[in-house]
Amino acid sequence: MGTARKLFSELLEVGLSPNTAVYSSMIWGFQNLNNMEAALDLHKKMISEGIPCDLKAYTTLIDGLLKRGELLVATDLYSEMLQKKIVPDIKTYTVLINGLCNKGQLENARKNLEDMNKRSMTPSVHIYSTLIAGNFKEGNLQEAFRLHDEMLDRGLVPDDITYDILVNGKFKGANALVGTSCA
């Protein structure tokens, strides 16, 4: 990123204006280095210079913010993206649902799944596995199995990760019940 930052500065020095692709690449690089301050600064610079922020940049920023637990800032960026009529894709929804589930925001994650349905987008097996794992973690076993059934109804084939979640979750739940009845 040091070299990229130097080239970026050189562009500005010679009077060239970086385009959306250059900014998005820089934002992605800083997010990968977990330098969200630099990534957000670039986003602000884009906006102030009238350079449109694309779906890739928004998704990258939201992903980095959710990984850091900055739900409010991530939500604000997502709202900004939607206001600009930028339509989320499967990667954006994956980032949102994964980040929200990891922070215990299952209701908000479920709303994103519903939004996907409204947009006639089929969630991936990964998205379902993430939601199933989140519900198991919170003790919502009925919802976890309902999501599994919904996934099957959509013609999606669960992968090893999905089955691992279901089997381990089911096993832990069964042990808890057996331990309680024997006490």
GROMACS .gro file of C-alpha atoms in nm:
model
  183
    1MET     CA    1   0.000   0.000   0.000
    2GLY     CA    2   0.299   0.229   0.046
    3THR     CA    3   0.375   0.210  -0.325
    4ALA     CA    4   0.008   0.249  -0.415
    5ARG     CA    5  -0.021   0.554  -0.190
    6LYS     CA    6   0.290   0.705  -0.354
    7LEU     CA    7   0.147   0.649  -0.704
    8PHE     CA    8  -0.185   0.797  -0.591
    9SER     CA    9  -0.006   1.110  -0.466
   10GLU     CA   10   0.191   1.135  -0.790
   11LEU     CA   11  -0.134   1.130  -0.986
   12LEU     CA   12  -0.256   1.426  -0.787
   13GLU     CA   13   0.077   1.610  -0.818
   14VAL     CA   14   0.073   1.598  -1.198
   15GLY     CA   15  -0.285   1.721  -1.207
   16LEU     CA   16  -0.459   1.392  -1.283
   17SER     CA   17  -0.772   1.298  -1.097
   18PRO     CA   18  -0.805   0.937  -0.982
   19ASN     CA   19  -1.126   0.771  -1.098
   20THR     CA   20  -1.370   0.547  -0.914
   21ALA     CA   21  -1.170   0.231  -0.990
   22VAL     CA   22  -0.850   0.379  -0.846
   23TYR     CA   23  -1.027   0.495  -0.530
   24SER     CA   24  -1.206   0.161  -0.489
   25SER     CA   25  -0.877  -0.027  -0.521
   26MET     CA   26  -0.712   0.197  -0.264
   27ILE     CA   27  -1.006   0.157  -0.025
   28TRP     CA   28  -0.988  -0.221  -0.067
   29GLY     CA   29  -0.615  -0.219   0.004
   30PHE     CA   30  -0.650  -0.016   0.322
   31GLN     CA   31  -0.941  -0.231   0.441
   32ASN     CA   32  -0.726  -0.542   0.392
   33LEU     CA   33  -0.461  -0.382   0.612
   34ASN     CA   34  -0.733  -0.307   0.869
   35ASN     CA   35  -0.668   0.064   0.824
   36MET     CA   36  -1.029   0.177   0.813
   37GLU     CA   37  -0.936   0.535   0.898
   38ALA     CA   38  -0.742   0.566   0.570
   39ALA     CA   39  -1.019   0.385   0.379
   40LEU     CA   40  -1.285   0.618   0.519
   41ASP     CA   41  -1.067   0.922   0.447
   42LEU     CA   42  -1.048   0.814   0.082
   43HIS     CA   43  -1.425   0.773   0.074
   44LYS     CA   44  -1.470   1.127   0.208
   45LYS     CA   45  -1.221   1.257  -0.048
   46MET     CA   46  -1.412   1.083  -0.328
   47ILE     CA   47  -1.738   1.238  -0.219
   48SER     CA   48  -1.588   1.586  -0.176
   49GLU     CA   49  -1.435   1.569  -0.526
   50GLY     CA   50  -1.761   1.450  -0.681
   51ILE     CA   51  -1.624   1.111  -0.778
   52PRO     CA   52  -1.898   0.850  -0.750
   53CYS     CA   53  -1.844   0.577  -0.495
   54ASP     CA   54  -1.925   0.238  -0.650
   55LEU     CA   55  -2.071  -0.082  -0.508
   56LYS     CA   56  -1.726  -0.235  -0.462
   57ALA     CA   57  -1.607   0.055  -0.246
   58TYR     CA   58  -1.923   0.061  -0.036
   59THR     CA   59  -1.914  -0.315   0.018
   60THR     CA   60  -1.546  -0.299   0.115
   61LEU     CA   61  -1.607  -0.015   0.362
   62ILE     CA   62  -1.912  -0.185   0.515
   63ASP     CA   63  -1.721  -0.512   0.550
   64GLY     CA   64  -1.429  -0.347   0.727
   65LEU     CA   65  -1.655  -0.150   0.959
   66LEU     CA   66  -1.864  -0.453   1.054
   67LYS     CA   67  -1.549  -0.654   1.126
   68ARG     CA   68  -1.448  -0.379   1.368
   69GLY     CA   69  -1.792  -0.374   1.528
   70GLU     CA   70  -1.878  -0.027   1.400
   71LEU     CA   71  -2.240  -0.111   1.322
   72LEU     CA   72  -2.371   0.245   1.321
   73VAL     CA   73  -2.114   0.376   1.072
   74ALA     CA   74  -2.161   0.067   0.852
   75THR     CA   75  -2.540   0.115   0.859
   76ASP     CA   76  -2.501   0.482   0.769
   77LEU     CA   77  -2.283   0.393   0.470
   78TYR     CA   78  -2.532   0.128   0.360
   79SER     CA   79  -2.813   0.385   0.380
   80GLU     CA   80  -2.602   0.633   0.182
   81MET     CA   81  -2.542   0.366  -0.081
   82LEU     CA   82  -2.913   0.292  -0.113
   83GLN     CA   83  -2.999   0.663  -0.132
   84LYS     CA   84  -2.766   0.687  -0.430
   85LYS     CA   85  -2.968   0.408  -0.594
   86ILE     CA   86  -2.676   0.165  -0.579
   87VAL     CA   87  -2.830  -0.181  -0.562
   88PRO     CA   88  -2.661  -0.435  -0.332
   89ASP     CA   89  -2.538  -0.757  -0.491
   90ILE     CA   90  -2.486  -1.102  -0.341
   91LYS     CA   91  -2.143  -1.003  -0.208
   92THR     CA   92  -2.286  -0.697  -0.031
   93TYR     CA   93  -2.558  -0.906   0.129
   94THR     CA   94  -2.304  -1.169   0.230
   95VAL     CA   95  -2.093  -0.902   0.401
   96LEU     CA   96  -2.398  -0.752   0.574
   97ILE     CA   97  -2.547  -1.079   0.694
   98ASN     CA   98  -2.213  -1.221   0.806
   99GLY     CA   99  -2.119  -0.903   0.992
  100LEU     CA  100  -2.459  -0.866   1.156
  101CYS     CA  101  -2.474  -1.232   1.263
  102ASN     CA  102  -2.125  -1.211   1.409
  103LYS     CA  103  -2.240  -0.917   1.623
  104GLY     CA  104  -2.560  -1.090   1.738
  105GLN     CA  105  -2.783  -0.872   1.518
  106LEU     CA  106  -2.994  -1.163   1.391
  107GLU     CA  107  -3.308  -0.959   1.338
  108ASN     CA  108  -3.124  -0.712   1.115
  109ALA     CA  109  -2.956  -1.001   0.932
  110ARG     CA  110  -3.298  -1.160   0.873
  111LYS     CA  111  -3.427  -0.828   0.734
  112ASN     CA  112  -3.144  -0.834   0.482
  113LEU     CA  113  -3.245  -1.186   0.381
  114GLU     CA  114  -3.601  -1.058   0.330
  115ASP     CA  115  -3.466  -0.767   0.125
  116MET     CA  116  -3.284  -1.017  -0.097
  117ASN     CA  117  -3.612  -1.201  -0.148
  118LYS     CA  118  -3.787  -0.875  -0.244
  119ARG     CA  119  -3.516  -0.816  -0.502
  120SER     CA  120  -3.560  -1.172  -0.637
  121MET     CA  121  -3.206  -1.264  -0.535
  122THR     CA  122  -3.133  -1.618  -0.420
  123PRO     CA  123  -2.916  -1.627  -0.109
  124SER     CA  124  -2.608  -1.845  -0.125
  125VAL     CA  125  -2.547  -2.153   0.085
  126HIS     CA  126  -2.291  -1.943   0.276
  127ILE     CA  127  -2.556  -1.687   0.368
  128TYR     CA  128  -2.790  -1.958   0.494
  129SER     CA  129  -2.508  -2.126   0.687
  130THR     CA  130  -2.421  -1.795   0.850
  131LEU     CA  131  -2.782  -1.738   0.954
  132ILE     CA  132  -2.819  -2.095   1.076
  133ALA     CA  133  -2.499  -2.065   1.284
  134GLY     CA  134  -2.612  -1.733   1.428
  135ASN     CA  135  -2.946  -1.879   1.532
  136PHE     CA  136  -2.780  -2.183   1.690
  137LYS     CA  137  -2.545  -1.955   1.880
  138GLU     CA  138  -2.843  -1.760   2.017
  139GLY     CA  139  -3.035  -2.079   2.099
  140ASN     CA  140  -3.296  -2.031   1.824
  141LEU     CA  141  -3.291  -2.393   1.712
  142GLN     CA  142  -3.636  -2.385   1.555
  143GLU     CA  143  -3.539  -2.088   1.336
  144ALA     CA  144  -3.210  -2.255   1.242
  145PHE     CA  145  -3.391  -2.564   1.116
  146ARG     CA  146  -3.656  -2.351   0.944
  147LEU     CA  147  -3.378  -2.174   0.754
  148HIS     CA  148  -3.232  -2.513   0.660
  149ASP     CA  149  -3.571  -2.621   0.524
  150GLU     CA  150  -3.608  -2.291   0.337
  151MET     CA  151  -3.266  -2.345   0.182
  152LEU     CA  152  -3.370  -2.691   0.063
  153ASP     CA  153  -3.701  -2.557  -0.071
  154ARG     CA  154  -3.501  -2.312  -0.283
  155GLY     CA  155  -3.306  -2.599  -0.435
  156LEU     CA  156  -2.982  -2.512  -0.256
  157VAL     CA  157  -2.765  -2.802  -0.146
  158PRO     CA  158  -2.617  -2.758   0.202
  159ASP     CA  159  -2.241  -2.793   0.214
  160ASP     CA  160  -2.021  -2.959   0.476
  161ILE     CA  161  -2.014  -2.640   0.684
  162THR     CA  162  -2.395  -2.625   0.695
  163TYR     CA  163  -2.420  -2.986   0.805
  164ASP     CA  164  -2.143  -2.940   1.060
  165ILE     CA  165  -2.340  -2.651   1.212
  166LEU     CA  166  -2.663  -2.850   1.214
  167VAL     CA  167  -2.509  -3.167   1.354
  168ASN     CA  168  -2.301  -2.995   1.621
  169GLY     CA  169  -2.585  -2.765   1.718
  170LYS     CA  170  -2.827  -3.054   1.736
  171PHE     CA  171  -2.578  -3.258   1.938
  172LYS     CA  172  -2.515  -2.977   2.188
  173GLY     CA  173  -2.889  -2.921   2.225
  174ALA     CA  174  -2.950  -3.292   2.279
  175ASN     CA  175  -2.675  -3.309   2.544
  176ALA     CA  176  -2.826  -3.015   2.728
  177LEU     CA  177  -3.166  -3.184   2.731
  178VAL     CA  178  -3.027  -3.520   2.844
  179GLY     CA  179  -2.822  -3.353   3.120
  180THR     CA  180  -3.128  -3.166   3.244
  181SER     CA  181  -3.358  -3.468   3.253
  182CYS     CA  182  -3.102  -3.683   3.436
  183ALA     CA  183  -3.037  -3.425   3.709
   0.00000   0.00000   0.00000
